[in-house]
Coordinates of C-alpha atoms in Angstrom, one line a residue:
M29 CA 132.5 -76.2 -12.8
P30 CA 135.0 -77.9 -15.2
S31 CA 138.5 -76.6 -15.0
S32 CA 140.0 -74.6 -17.9
R33 CA 142.3 -77.5 -18.6
L34 CA 139.3 -79.8 -19.2
R35 CA 137.4 -77.2 -21.3
R36 CA 140.3 -76.3 -23.6
P37 CA 140.3 -79.4 -25.8
F38 CA 136.6 -78.9 -26.6
A39 CA 137.2 -75.3 -27.5
L40 CA 140.1 -76.2 -29.8
G41 CA 138.0 -78.9 -31.4
A42 CA 135.1 -76.6 -32.1
M43 CA 137.5 -74.0 -33.5
A44 CA 139.0 -76.6 -35.8
L45 CA 135.6 -77.6 -37.0
G46 CA 134.6 -74.0 -37.5
L47 CA 137.8 -73.3 -39.5
A48 CA 137.1 -76.2 -41.7
L49 CA 133.6 -75.0 -42.4
A50 CA 134.7 -71.4 -42.9
F51 CA 137.3 -72.4 -45.4
A52 CA 135.1 -74.9 -47.3
P53 CA 134.6 -73.8 -50.9
V54 CA 131.3 -72.0 -51.6
A55 CA 131.9 -71.2 -55.3
S56 CA 129.6 -73.9 -56.4
Q57 CA 126.7 -72.1 -54.7
A58 CA 127.3 -69.0 -56.8
E59 CA 125.7 -70.5 -59.9
A60 CA 122.1 -70.2 -58.9
P61 CA 120.0 -68.7 -56.1
V62 CA 119.3 -71.0 -53.2
A63 CA 115.6 -71.5 -52.4
A64 CA 114.2 -70.3 -49.0
P65 CA 113.9 -73.0 -46.4
V66 CA 110.4 -74.0 -45.3
V67 CA 109.6 -71.7 -42.4
K68 CA 107.9 -73.7 -39.6
Y69 CA 107.1 -72.3 -36.1
D70 CA 107.0 -74.4 -33.0
Y71 CA 105.9 -72.6 -29.9
D72 CA 107.7 -75.1 -27.6
Q73 CA 111.0 -74.6 -29.5
D74 CA 111.0 -70.8 -29.7
I75 CA 113.4 -69.3 -27.2
F76 CA 111.9 -65.8 -27.5
H77 CA 108.2 -65.3 -27.9
P78 CA 106.7 -62.4 -29.8
V79 CA 103.5 -60.4 -29.0
Y80 CA 100.4 -61.9 -30.6
A81 CA 97.3 -60.0 -31.8
K82 CA 94.4 -61.0 -34.0
H83 CA 93.3 -57.7 -35.5
G84 CA 95.8 -54.9 -35.4
M85 CA 99.3 -54.2 -34.1
V86 CA 101.7 -51.3 -33.4
A87 CA 105.4 -51.7 -32.7
A88 CA 107.2 -48.5 -31.6
E89 CA 110.0 -47.2 -29.4
H90 CA 107.8 -46.0 -26.6
E91 CA 104.9 -47.7 -24.9
L92 CA 102.9 -44.5 -24.6
A93 CA 103.1 -44.0 -28.4
S94 CA 102.2 -47.6 -29.1
R95 CA 99.1 -47.3 -26.8
I96 CA 97.9 -44.3 -28.7
G97 CA 98.3 -46.1 -32.0
V98 CA 96.5 -49.2 -30.9
D99 CA 93.7 -47.0 -29.5
V100 CA 93.3 -45.5 -33.0
L101 CA 93.0 -49.0 -34.6
K102 CA 90.5 -50.0 -32.0
R103 CA 88.4 -47.0 -32.8
G104 CA 88.2 -48.0 -36.5
G105 CA 91.2 -46.1 -37.8
N106 CA 93.4 -47.7 -40.4
A107 CA 97.2 -48.2 -40.4
V108 CA 97.9 -44.7 -41.8
D109 CA 95.6 -43.0 -39.2
A110 CA 97.6 -44.9 -36.5
A111 CA 100.9 -44.0 -38.1
V112 CA 100.1 -40.3 -38.0
A113 CA 99.0 -40.5 -34.3
V114 CA 102.1 -42.4 -33.4
G115 CA 104.3 -40.0 -35.3
F116 CA 103.0 -37.0 -33.3
A117 CA 103.1 -39.0 -30.0
L118 CA 106.8 -39.9 -30.5
A119 CA 107.6 -36.2 -30.9
V120 CA 106.5 -35.8 -27.3
V121 CA 107.6 -39.0 -25.6
L122 CA 110.8 -39.7 -27.6
P123 CA 112.3 -36.2 -28.1
N124 CA 115.8 -37.5 -29.0
A125 CA 114.4 -39.0 -32.2
G126 CA 110.6 -38.6 -32.6
N127 CA 110.0 -35.2 -34.0
L128 CA 108.2 -32.3 -35.7
G129 CA 111.5 -30.6 -36.6
G130 CA 113.0 -33.4 -38.6
G131 CA 111.9 -35.6 -41.5
G132 CA 111.8 -39.2 -42.8
F133 CA 110.2 -41.8 -44.9
M134 CA 107.1 -43.9 -44.9
M135 CA 106.5 -47.3 -46.7
L136 CA 102.9 -48.2 -47.3
H137 CA 101.1 -51.2 -48.6
D138 CA 97.5 -50.3 -49.5
T139 CA 95.4 -53.5 -49.4
K140 CA 92.5 -52.1 -51.4
S141 CA 94.7 -51.1 -54.4
G142 CA 97.5 -53.6 -53.8
Q143 CA 99.9 -50.8 -54.3
D144 CA 103.2 -50.1 -52.4
V145 CA 104.0 -46.5 -52.0
A146 CA 107.2 -44.8 -50.7
L147 CA 106.5 -41.4 -49.1
D148 CA 109.5 -39.0 -48.9
F149 CA 109.3 -36.3 -46.3
R150 CA 113.0 -35.9 -45.9
E151 CA 114.5 -32.6 -44.9
I152 CA 115.8 -30.2 -47.6
A153 CA 118.8 -27.9 -47.8
P154 CA 117.9 -24.2 -47.5
A155 CA 118.2 -21.9 -50.5
K156 CA 121.2 -20.2 -48.9
A157 CA 123.1 -23.5 -48.4
S158 CA 126.3 -23.8 -50.3
R159 CA 128.7 -26.6 -51.2
D160 CA 131.6 -25.5 -49.0
M161 CA 129.6 -24.1 -46.1
Y162 CA 131.2 -26.4 -43.5
L163 CA 134.8 -25.8 -44.5
D164 CA 137.2 -23.5 -42.7
A165 CA 139.6 -21.0 -44.3
K166 CA 142.1 -23.9 -45.0
G167 CA 139.5 -26.0 -46.7
N168 CA 139.1 -28.5 -43.9
V169 CA 135.8 -29.5 -42.3
A170 CA 135.1 -27.3 -39.3
E171 CA 134.3 -29.5 -36.4
G172 CA 130.7 -29.3 -35.1
R173 CA 129.5 -26.8 -37.7
S174 CA 127.3 -29.4 -39.5
T175 CA 125.9 -30.9 -36.3
Y176 CA 125.4 -28.5 -33.3
T177 CA 124.8 -25.1 -34.8
H178 CA 121.9 -23.4 -36.6
L179 CA 123.8 -24.0 -39.9
A180 CA 123.2 -27.7 -39.4
I181 CA 119.4 -27.5 -39.7
G182 CA 117.6 -28.6 -42.8
V183 CA 114.0 -27.6 -43.7
P184 CA 111.8 -30.0 -41.7
G185 CA 109.4 -32.3 -43.5
T186 CA 107.7 -34.4 -40.8
V187 CA 104.5 -32.2 -40.3
A188 CA 103.9 -32.0 -44.0
G189 CA 104.6 -35.7 -44.4
M190 CA 102.1 -36.8 -41.7
E191 CA 99.4 -34.5 -43.1
H192 CA 100.0 -35.7 -46.7
A193 CA 99.7 -39.4 -45.6
L194 CA 96.5 -38.7 -43.7
Q195 CA 94.9 -36.8 -46.6
R196 CA 95.9 -39.5 -49.1
W197 CA 95.2 -42.7 -47.2
G198 CA 93.8 -41.9 -43.8
T199 CA 90.2 -41.9 -42.6
M200 CA 90.2 -39.8 -39.4
K201 CA 90.6 -36.1 -38.6
L202 CA 94.0 -34.7 -37.8
A203 CA 92.8 -33.0 -34.7
D204 CA 91.5 -36.3 -33.2
L205 CA 94.8 -38.0 -33.9
I206 CA 96.9 -35.3 -32.3
A207 CA 94.7 -34.8 -29.2
P208 CA 96.4 -37.6 -27.1
S209 CA 99.8 -36.1 -27.8
I210 CA 98.6 -32.6 -26.8
K211 CA 97.6 -34.1 -23.4
L212 CA 100.9 -35.9 -23.0
A213 CA 102.8 -32.7 -23.7
E214 CA 100.6 -30.6 -21.4
D215 CA 100.4 -33.0 -18.5
G216 CA 103.9 -34.5 -18.8
F217 CA 105.1 -38.0 -18.2
V218 CA 107.8 -39.6 -16.0
V219 CA 111.4 -39.7 -17.3
S220 CA 112.5 -43.3 -17.8
P221 CA 116.0 -44.6 -17.1
T222 CA 116.7 -44.6 -20.9
M223 CA 115.7 -41.0 -21.4
A224 CA 117.6 -39.9 -18.2
K225 CA 120.7 -41.5 -19.5
M226 CA 120.4 -39.9 -22.9
L227 CA 119.8 -36.4 -21.4
E228 CA 122.9 -36.8 -19.3
V229 CA 125.0 -37.9 -22.2
E230 CA 123.8 -35.0 -24.3
K231 CA 123.8 -32.4 -21.6
D232 CA 126.6 -30.3 -23.0
N233 CA 124.9 -29.9 -26.4
L234 CA 121.5 -29.4 -25.0
G235 CA 122.7 -27.0 -22.3
K236 CA 124.0 -24.5 -24.8
W237 CA 120.6 -23.2 -25.6
E238 CA 118.3 -21.3 -23.2
S239 CA 115.1 -22.6 -24.9
T240 CA 116.3 -26.2 -24.7
R241 CA 117.4 -25.9 -21.0
A242 CA 114.0 -24.6 -20.1
I243 CA 112.4 -27.9 -21.2
F244 CA 114.9 -30.6 -20.4
F245 CA 116.8 -29.1 -17.4
K246 CA 115.7 -28.6 -13.8
N247 CA 117.7 -26.8 -11.2
G248 CA 120.7 -26.5 -13.6
R249 CA 120.9 -30.2 -14.4
P250 CA 119.2 -32.5 -17.0
L251 CA 116.0 -34.1 -15.9
Q252 CA 116.6 -37.2 -13.8
L253 CA 114.9 -40.6 -13.5
G254 CA 111.5 -40.0 -12.0
D255 CA 111.2 -36.4 -12.9
K256 CA 108.3 -35.3 -15.1
L257 CA 108.9 -34.0 -18.5
V258 CA 106.3 -31.3 -19.2
Q259 CA 106.3 -29.5 -22.6
K260 CA 103.9 -26.6 -22.6
D261 CA 105.2 -24.9 -25.7
L262 CA 105.1 -28.1 -27.6
A263 CA 101.5 -28.6 -26.5
K264 CA 100.7 -25.2 -27.9
S265 CA 102.4 -26.0 -31.2
L266 CA 100.5 -29.3 -31.4
R267 CA 97.2 -27.4 -30.8
L268 CA 98.0 -25.0 -33.6
I269 CA 98.7 -27.9 -36.0
A270 CA 95.6 -29.8 -34.9
K271 CA 93.5 -26.7 -35.7
H272 CA 95.2 -25.3 -38.8
G273 CA 97.2 -28.3 -40.2
S274 CA 100.6 -28.1 -41.7
K275 CA 100.0 -24.5 -43.0
V276 CA 100.7 -23.1 -39.5
F277 CA 104.0 -24.8 -39.4
Y278 CA 105.2 -23.8 -42.9
Q279 CA 103.4 -20.4 -43.4
G280 CA 102.0 -19.4 -40.0
E281 CA 102.9 -18.8 -36.4
I282 CA 105.2 -21.8 -35.9
G283 CA 107.1 -21.1 -39.1
D284 CA 107.6 -17.5 -38.1
K285 CA 109.2 -18.6 -34.9
I286 CA 111.5 -21.0 -36.7
V287 CA 112.6 -18.3 -39.1
A288 CA 113.1 -15.9 -36.2
E289 CA 115.3 -18.5 -34.4
M290 CA 117.4 -18.8 -37.6
A291 CA 117.8 -15.1 -38.1
Q292 CA 118.9 -14.5 -34.5
H293 CA 121.7 -17.2 -34.7
G294 CA 122.9 -17.1 -38.3
G295 CA 120.8 -20.0 -39.6
L296 CA 119.9 -20.3 -43.2
I297 CA 116.2 -21.2 -43.2
G298 CA 113.9 -18.4 -44.4
K299 CA 110.2 -18.1 -45.0
D300 CA 110.5 -19.2 -48.6
D301 CA 112.3 -22.4 -47.6
L302 CA 109.3 -23.4 -45.4
T303 CA 106.7 -22.3 -47.9
H304 CA 108.2 -24.2 -50.8
Y305 CA 108.7 -27.5 -48.9
K306 CA 107.2 -30.4 -50.8
V307 CA 106.5 -34.0 -49.9
E308 CA 107.3 -36.6 -52.6
E309 CA 105.5 -39.8 -53.5
R310 CA 108.1 -42.2 -55.0
V311 CA 108.1 -45.7 -56.5
P312 CA 109.6 -48.1 -54.0
V313 CA 112.7 -50.0 -54.9
S314 CA 112.0 -53.8 -54.9
G315 CA 113.6 -57.1 -55.4
D316 CA 113.1 -60.8 -55.0
Y317 CA 114.9 -62.9 -52.3
R318 CA 114.3 -66.6 -52.2
G319 CA 110.7 -66.2 -53.4
Y320 CA 109.8 -63.2 -51.2
K321 CA 109.4 -59.7 -52.5
V322 CA 111.3 -57.0 -50.6
V323 CA 110.0 -53.5 -51.0
S324 CA 111.8 -50.5 -49.5
M325 CA 112.7 -46.9 -49.8
P326 CA 114.4 -45.6 -53.0
P327 CA 116.8 -42.6 -53.1
P328 CA 117.3 -40.2 -51.5
S329 CA 117.5 -43.1 -49.1
S330 CA 120.3 -45.6 -49.8
G331 CA 118.6 -48.1 -47.6
G332 CA 116.3 -50.0 -49.9
T333 CA 118.7 -50.0 -52.8
H334 CA 121.6 -51.6 -50.8
I335 CA 119.4 -54.0 -48.8
I336 CA 118.3 -55.5 -52.1
Q337 CA 121.8 -55.3 -53.6
I338 CA 123.2 -57.2 -50.6
L339 CA 120.4 -59.8 -50.6
N340 CA 121.1 -60.4 -54.3
M341 CA 124.6 -61.3 -53.4
L342 CA 123.6 -63.4 -50.4
E343 CA 121.0 -65.4 -52.4
R344 CA 123.7 -67.7 -53.8
Y345 CA 124.8 -68.9 -50.4
P346 CA 122.9 -71.6 -48.4
L347 CA 122.9 -69.5 -45.2
A348 CA 120.4 -71.8 -43.5
Q349 CA 123.0 -74.6 -43.8
Y350 CA 125.8 -72.3 -42.6
G351 CA 123.9 -71.3 -39.5
V352 CA 123.0 -68.1 -37.6
N353 CA 126.1 -66.0 -37.0
S354 CA 128.5 -68.8 -38.1
A355 CA 131.8 -67.6 -39.5
Q356 CA 130.7 -68.6 -43.0
T357 CA 127.4 -66.6 -42.7
I358 CA 129.2 -63.5 -41.3
H359 CA 131.9 -63.7 -44.0
A360 CA 129.3 -63.8 -46.8
M361 CA 127.4 -60.9 -45.2
A362 CA 130.5 -58.8 -44.4
E363 CA 132.0 -59.1 -47.9
S364 CA 128.6 -58.3 -49.5
M365 CA 128.1 -55.3 -47.2
K366 CA 131.5 -53.8 -48.1
L367 CA 130.8 -54.0 -51.8
A368 CA 127.5 -52.3 -51.4
Y369 CA 128.7 -49.5 -49.1
A370 CA 131.5 -48.7 -51.6
D371 CA 128.8 -48.2 -54.2
R372 CA 126.8 -46.1 -51.8
A373 CA 129.6 -43.6 -51.4
E374 CA 129.9 -43.2 -55.2
Y375 CA 126.4 -43.2 -56.6
L376 CA 123.7 -42.4 -54.1
G377 CA 122.1 -39.0 -53.7
D378 CA 119.0 -37.0 -54.3
P379 CA 117.4 -38.3 -57.6
G380 CA 116.2 -34.8 -58.3
F381 CA 119.8 -33.7 -58.6
V382 CA 121.8 -36.7 -59.7
K383 CA 121.1 -39.8 -61.8
V384 CA 121.2 -42.8 -59.4
P385 CA 121.6 -46.1 -61.2
V386 CA 119.1 -47.9 -59.0
K387 CA 118.1 -50.5 -61.6
G388 CA 121.8 -51.4 -62.1
L389 CA 122.6 -51.5 -58.4
T390 CA 119.7 -53.8 -57.7
S391 CA 120.2 -56.0 -60.8
K392 CA 120.8 -59.7 -60.2
K393 CA 123.4 -59.7 -63.0
Y394 CA 125.3 -56.9 -61.3
A395 CA 125.2 -58.9 -58.1
D396 CA 126.7 -61.9 -60.0
E397 CA 129.6 -59.6 -61.1
L398 CA 130.2 -58.3 -57.6
A399 CA 130.0 -61.8 -56.0
Q400 CA 132.9 -62.9 -58.1
K401 CA 135.0 -60.7 -56.0
I402 CA 134.0 -62.6 -52.8
D403 CA 136.6 -65.3 -52.0
P404 CA 135.2 -68.2 -49.9
V405 CA 138.0 -67.7 -47.4
K406 CA 140.0 -64.6 -47.9
V407 CA 139.0 -61.1 -46.7
L408 CA 138.9 -58.4 -49.4
P409 CA 140.6 -55.4 -47.9
A410 CA 138.7 -52.1 -48.1
A411 CA 141.6 -50.5 -49.9
A412 CA 141.2 -53.0 -52.7
I413 CA 137.5 -52.2 -53.1
K414 CA 136.4 -49.5 -55.5
P415 CA 132.9 -48.6 -56.5
G416 CA 131.6 -51.0 -59.1
K417 CA 130.0 -50.1 -62.5
P418 CA 126.3 -50.7 -62.2
Q419 CA 125.4 -48.5 -65.2
P420 CA 125.6 -51.4 -67.7
Y421 CA 122.8 -53.1 -65.8
E422 CA 120.7 -50.0 -65.7
S423 CA 118.1 -51.4 -68.6
D424 CA 121.4 -42.2 -35.3
Q425 CA 119.3 -40.6 -34.0
T426 CA 116.4 -42.0 -35.6
T427 CA 113.3 -44.0 -34.7
H428 CA 111.2 -46.5 -36.5
Y429 CA 107.7 -47.9 -36.0
S430 CA 105.6 -50.5 -37.8
I431 CA 101.8 -50.8 -38.0
V432 CA 99.3 -53.3 -39.4
D433 CA 95.6 -52.9 -39.3
A434 CA 92.7 -55.4 -39.4
K435 CA 92.4 -55.2 -43.2
G436 CA 96.1 -56.0 -43.8
N437 CA 97.2 -52.4 -44.6
A438 CA 100.9 -52.1 -43.5
V439 CA 102.9 -49.0 -42.7
A440 CA 106.6 -48.7 -41.9
V441 CA 107.9 -45.3 -40.8
T442 CA 111.4 -44.2 -40.1
Y443 CA 112.0 -40.6 -39.2
T444 CA 114.7 -38.7 -37.5
L445 CA 116.5 -35.6 -36.2
N446 CA 119.8 -37.2 -37.2
L447 CA 121.9 -37.3 -34.0
N448 CA 120.4 -37.6 -30.5
F449 CA 118.1 -34.6 -30.0
G450 CA 119.2 -33.4 -33.5
S451 CA 121.0 -30.0 -33.2
G452 CA 119.9 -29.7 -29.6
I453 CA 118.3 -26.4 -30.6
V454 CA 114.6 -25.7 -29.7
A455 CA 113.1 -23.0 -31.8
K456 CA 112.1 -20.4 -29.1
G457 CA 108.5 -20.5 -28.2
T458 CA 107.6 -23.7 -30.1
G459 CA 109.0 -26.5 -27.9
I460 CA 110.2 -28.1 -31.2
L461 CA 113.7 -29.6 -31.4
L462 CA 115.3 -28.9 -34.7
N463 CA 117.3 -31.4 -36.8
D464 CA 121.0 -31.4 -37.7
E465 CA 120.3 -33.3 -40.9
M466 CA 122.7 -31.2 -43.0
D467 CA 125.5 -33.4 -41.7
D468 CA 124.1 -36.2 -43.9
F469 CA 125.4 -34.3 -46.9
S470 CA 129.1 -34.7 -47.9
A471 CA 130.6 -31.6 -46.3
K472 CA 133.7 -32.5 -48.2
P473 CA 133.8 -35.5 -50.6
G474 CA 135.9 -38.2 -49.1
V475 CA 135.6 -37.0 -45.5
P476 CA 133.4 -39.1 -43.2
N477 CA 130.4 -37.7 -41.5
A478 CA 129.3 -38.2 -37.9
Y479 CA 128.6 -41.9 -38.7
G480 CA 131.9 -42.5 -40.4
L481 CA 130.2 -42.7 -43.8
I482 CA 132.1 -41.5 -46.8
G483 CA 130.2 -39.5 -49.4
G484 CA 131.1 -38.3 -52.9
E485 CA 129.9 -35.7 -55.5
A486 CA 126.5 -37.3 -55.7
N487 CA 125.8 -36.2 -52.2
A488 CA 127.4 -32.8 -52.2
I489 CA 125.5 -29.9 -50.7
Q490 CA 123.1 -28.0 -53.0
P491 CA 120.2 -25.7 -52.3
G492 CA 116.9 -27.5 -52.4
K493 CA 118.5 -30.9 -52.3
R494 CA 117.7 -33.8 -49.9
P495 CA 120.6 -35.3 -48.1
L496 CA 121.4 -39.0 -48.5
S497 CA 119.9 -41.3 -45.9
S498 CA 120.3 -44.8 -44.7
M499 CA 116.7 -45.0 -43.3
S500 CA 115.1 -48.2 -44.6
P501 CA 111.4 -48.7 -43.7
T502 CA 110.8 -52.1 -45.4
L503 CA 108.0 -54.4 -46.3
V504 CA 108.5 -58.1 -47.3
L505 CA 105.6 -59.5 -49.3
K506 CA 104.7 -63.2 -49.7
N507 CA 102.2 -64.0 -52.6
G508 CA 101.6 -60.3 -53.0
K509 CA 100.6 -59.6 -49.4
P510 CA 102.6 -58.2 -46.5
W511 CA 104.5 -60.8 -44.6
L512 CA 107.0 -58.7 -42.6
V513 CA 107.0 -55.0 -41.7
T514 CA 110.3 -53.8 -40.2
G515 CA 112.9 -51.1 -39.9
S516 CA 115.3 -49.6 -37.4
P517 CA 117.2 -46.5 -36.3
G518 CA 121.0 -46.6 -36.2
G519 CA 122.6 -44.3 -38.7
A520 CA 125.0 -46.1 -41.0
R521 CA 123.9 -49.4 -39.4
I522 CA 120.2 -49.1 -40.3
I523 CA 120.8 -50.9 -43.6
T524 CA 122.6 -53.9 -42.1
T525 CA 120.3 -54.1 -39.1
T526 CA 117.2 -54.3 -41.4
L527 CA 119.0 -56.7 -43.7
Q528 CA 119.7 -59.1 -40.8
T529 CA 116.1 -58.9 -39.6
I530 CA 115.0 -60.1 -43.1
V531 CA 117.6 -62.8 -43.3
N532 CA 116.8 -64.0 -39.8
A533 CA 113.1 -64.4 -40.8
I534 CA 113.5 -65.9 -44.2
D535 CA 116.7 -68.0 -44.0
F536 CA 116.7 -69.0 -40.3
G537 CA 112.9 -69.1 -39.7
M538 CA 113.0 -66.8 -36.7
N539 CA 110.0 -65.1 -35.3
P540 CA 110.2 -61.3 -34.7
A541 CA 111.4 -61.8 -31.1
E542 CA 114.1 -64.2 -32.0
A543 CA 115.2 -62.1 -35.0
A544 CA 115.5 -59.0 -32.8
S545 CA 117.4 -60.8 -30.0
T546 CA 120.1 -62.2 -32.2
P547 CA 123.5 -60.4 -32.1
R548 CA 124.2 -58.2 -35.1
V549 CA 127.3 -57.5 -37.3
H550 CA 128.1 -54.6 -39.5
H551 CA 130.7 -53.6 -42.1
Q552 CA 130.4 -50.4 -44.1
W553 CA 133.6 -50.6 -46.2
L554 CA 135.3 -47.7 -44.5
P555 CA 136.6 -47.9 -41.8
D556 CA 137.8 -51.4 -42.6
Q557 CA 136.4 -52.9 -39.5
L558 CA 133.9 -55.7 -38.8
R559 CA 131.8 -54.3 -36.0
V560 CA 129.9 -56.9 -33.9
E561 CA 127.7 -56.9 -30.8
K562 CA 128.6 -59.0 -27.8
G563 CA 127.3 -62.6 -28.0
L564 CA 129.3 -64.1 -30.8
S565 CA 131.1 -67.3 -29.7
P566 CA 134.8 -67.0 -29.1
D567 CA 135.4 -69.7 -31.7
T568 CA 133.6 -67.6 -34.4
M569 CA 135.5 -64.5 -33.4
A570 CA 138.8 -66.4 -33.6
I571 CA 137.9 -67.7 -37.1
L572 CA 137.0 -64.2 -38.4
K573 CA 140.2 -62.7 -37.0
Q574 CA 142.2 -65.5 -38.6
Q575 CA 140.6 -64.8 -41.9
G576 CA 141.8 -61.2 -41.6
Y577 CA 138.9 -59.2 -40.2
Q578 CA 139.6 -56.4 -37.8
V579 CA 136.8 -57.5 -35.4
S580 CA 135.6 -54.9 -32.9
V581 CA 133.0 -55.6 -30.2
Q582 CA 131.1 -52.3 -29.8
P583 CA 127.8 -51.0 -28.4
T584 CA 124.5 -52.4 -29.7
M585 CA 123.3 -51.7 -33.2
G586 CA 119.8 -50.8 -34.2
R587 CA 116.4 -51.0 -32.4
T588 CA 114.1 -52.9 -34.7
Q589 CA 110.3 -52.7 -34.6
T590 CA 108.9 -55.7 -36.5
I591 CA 105.5 -57.2 -37.2
Q592 CA 105.0 -60.5 -39.0
L593 CA 101.7 -61.4 -40.7
R594 CA 100.8 -65.1 -40.5
D595 CA 97.6 -67.0 -41.3
D596 CA 96.6 -67.1 -37.6
G597 CA 97.3 -63.5 -36.8
L598 CA 100.0 -60.9 -36.1
Y599 CA 103.3 -61.5 -34.4
G600 CA 105.4 -58.5 -33.4
Y601 CA 108.3 -57.5 -31.2
S602 CA 110.1 -54.4 -30.1
D603 CA 113.9 -54.6 -30.0
P604 CA 115.1 -55.5 -26.4
R605 CA 118.0 -53.0 -27.0
N606 CA 115.5 -50.3 -26.0
P607 CA 113.6 -51.1 -22.9
D608 CA 111.1 -48.3 -23.5
G609 CA 109.8 -49.8 -26.7
A610 CA 106.6 -51.8 -26.8
T611 CA 104.6 -53.9 -29.3
L612 CA 100.9 -53.8 -28.6
G613 CA 97.9 -55.1 -30.4
Y614 CA 94.3 -56.2 -30.0

């Protein structure tokens, strides 16, 4: 092993070269978008290898759910059939995020019609919700009230969303798709190391509630590695949904138990809230990036809007020449991220309540204006960034899964309970964990939520309103056909994780395994901190710090589930950050 004395000159030389590259002017690239490099794959050169399948593929955060989805595809079901089956399965095997008591979004490409559709089954604020419901007598945010109490729970949308998707685009019966999940809940499955760790971390929140302890605790402690998680009440609820559809959840026996749980503990959800819940079909937000079409969720998700906004800024930089995770690439990304997140705090909310200038935010001309603020070398402090003016251009815990069927139909679903296990509250007699999604509203404009995100008036609490989200199920199309299906959990970091997956695929020619295995970075404007995963070179870290970034190495970000469609078949990969995930195909 060489001595440190021998290694040091090389390190200094590399740092000097990196500094020279980082400080090289890039203004000349700002005049026109840079074309995408030609993406070529060489099996012998790929460091990480994705899963290959010829006909259909499912990428999800638990192998048992992926197996259920692939089985549906093998039986002739389409991507939506499989998505519904996986959605119910994850409610059983991934209880910290998969859910019946939460909500989310689905992006769909229908090959037959050529249409892209955004399905919104996000939670909704109850009728009794009020703007200042999480403030104490002094006007300050009361700690924990918007996360771990019955007041934190929004009206769930998952069951309605799954049924809606199946009725509109599916081909199979709901009962047949739910049947495997009923068996899993009834018979149980072995607790993995990942689940055991999460239960231990969340034991204080989960342990507050008798109905929750009855499921996830044994002999006074959380279930351990090797224990079996059996969910009899959840199996009963799934049977009821299989037989009666969503009506039993919103107007029948399950809904009655949820309302009773609310009434007993001061929650706000009443019968009318459940009865009036509505799924929305929305027009996706879309943009072009180096010749590819990026299609993602519109508001009340901020994800699609800001992914496209950031890509519009990045398009002027030759990232492929800069290199993966070079100081130059990270600088361009971080500065673009900050500008987009500042706009998120000001403009994004439920389009049913506020006018969101989506067209302006995703305009190429607005990106040109914002990019003028990006110095090739200097860091723009967060304090110097204010939300821009897009109007003139107006003419965590979550889980994601991706599915492609034999006909090329593509589905990307991101749904959530918000924090791990949501509120931690199981509605007595249902086995259903309930969300704490109300924390995604701005409890008090200017005060950060559980993810450190700042919100403004556009995302203030109102009855019947959907809270702002970062969930970003995304499709990338090439020549009008799906080329990449991706998304991730991760709270505030969903947007930047999904963004980097797209950039890794387009700019750096990575396959899904390589894209998922590359260290990630994140900047959300406030706090003024460049968050990075371990794995960046010391030289790059030194350059970034010298430029003025407050660099912080923190735990991993995101858990992508990605499928790429190529001429010779499907290539997919489940993020290695979650060892329970699995991509399977046939």
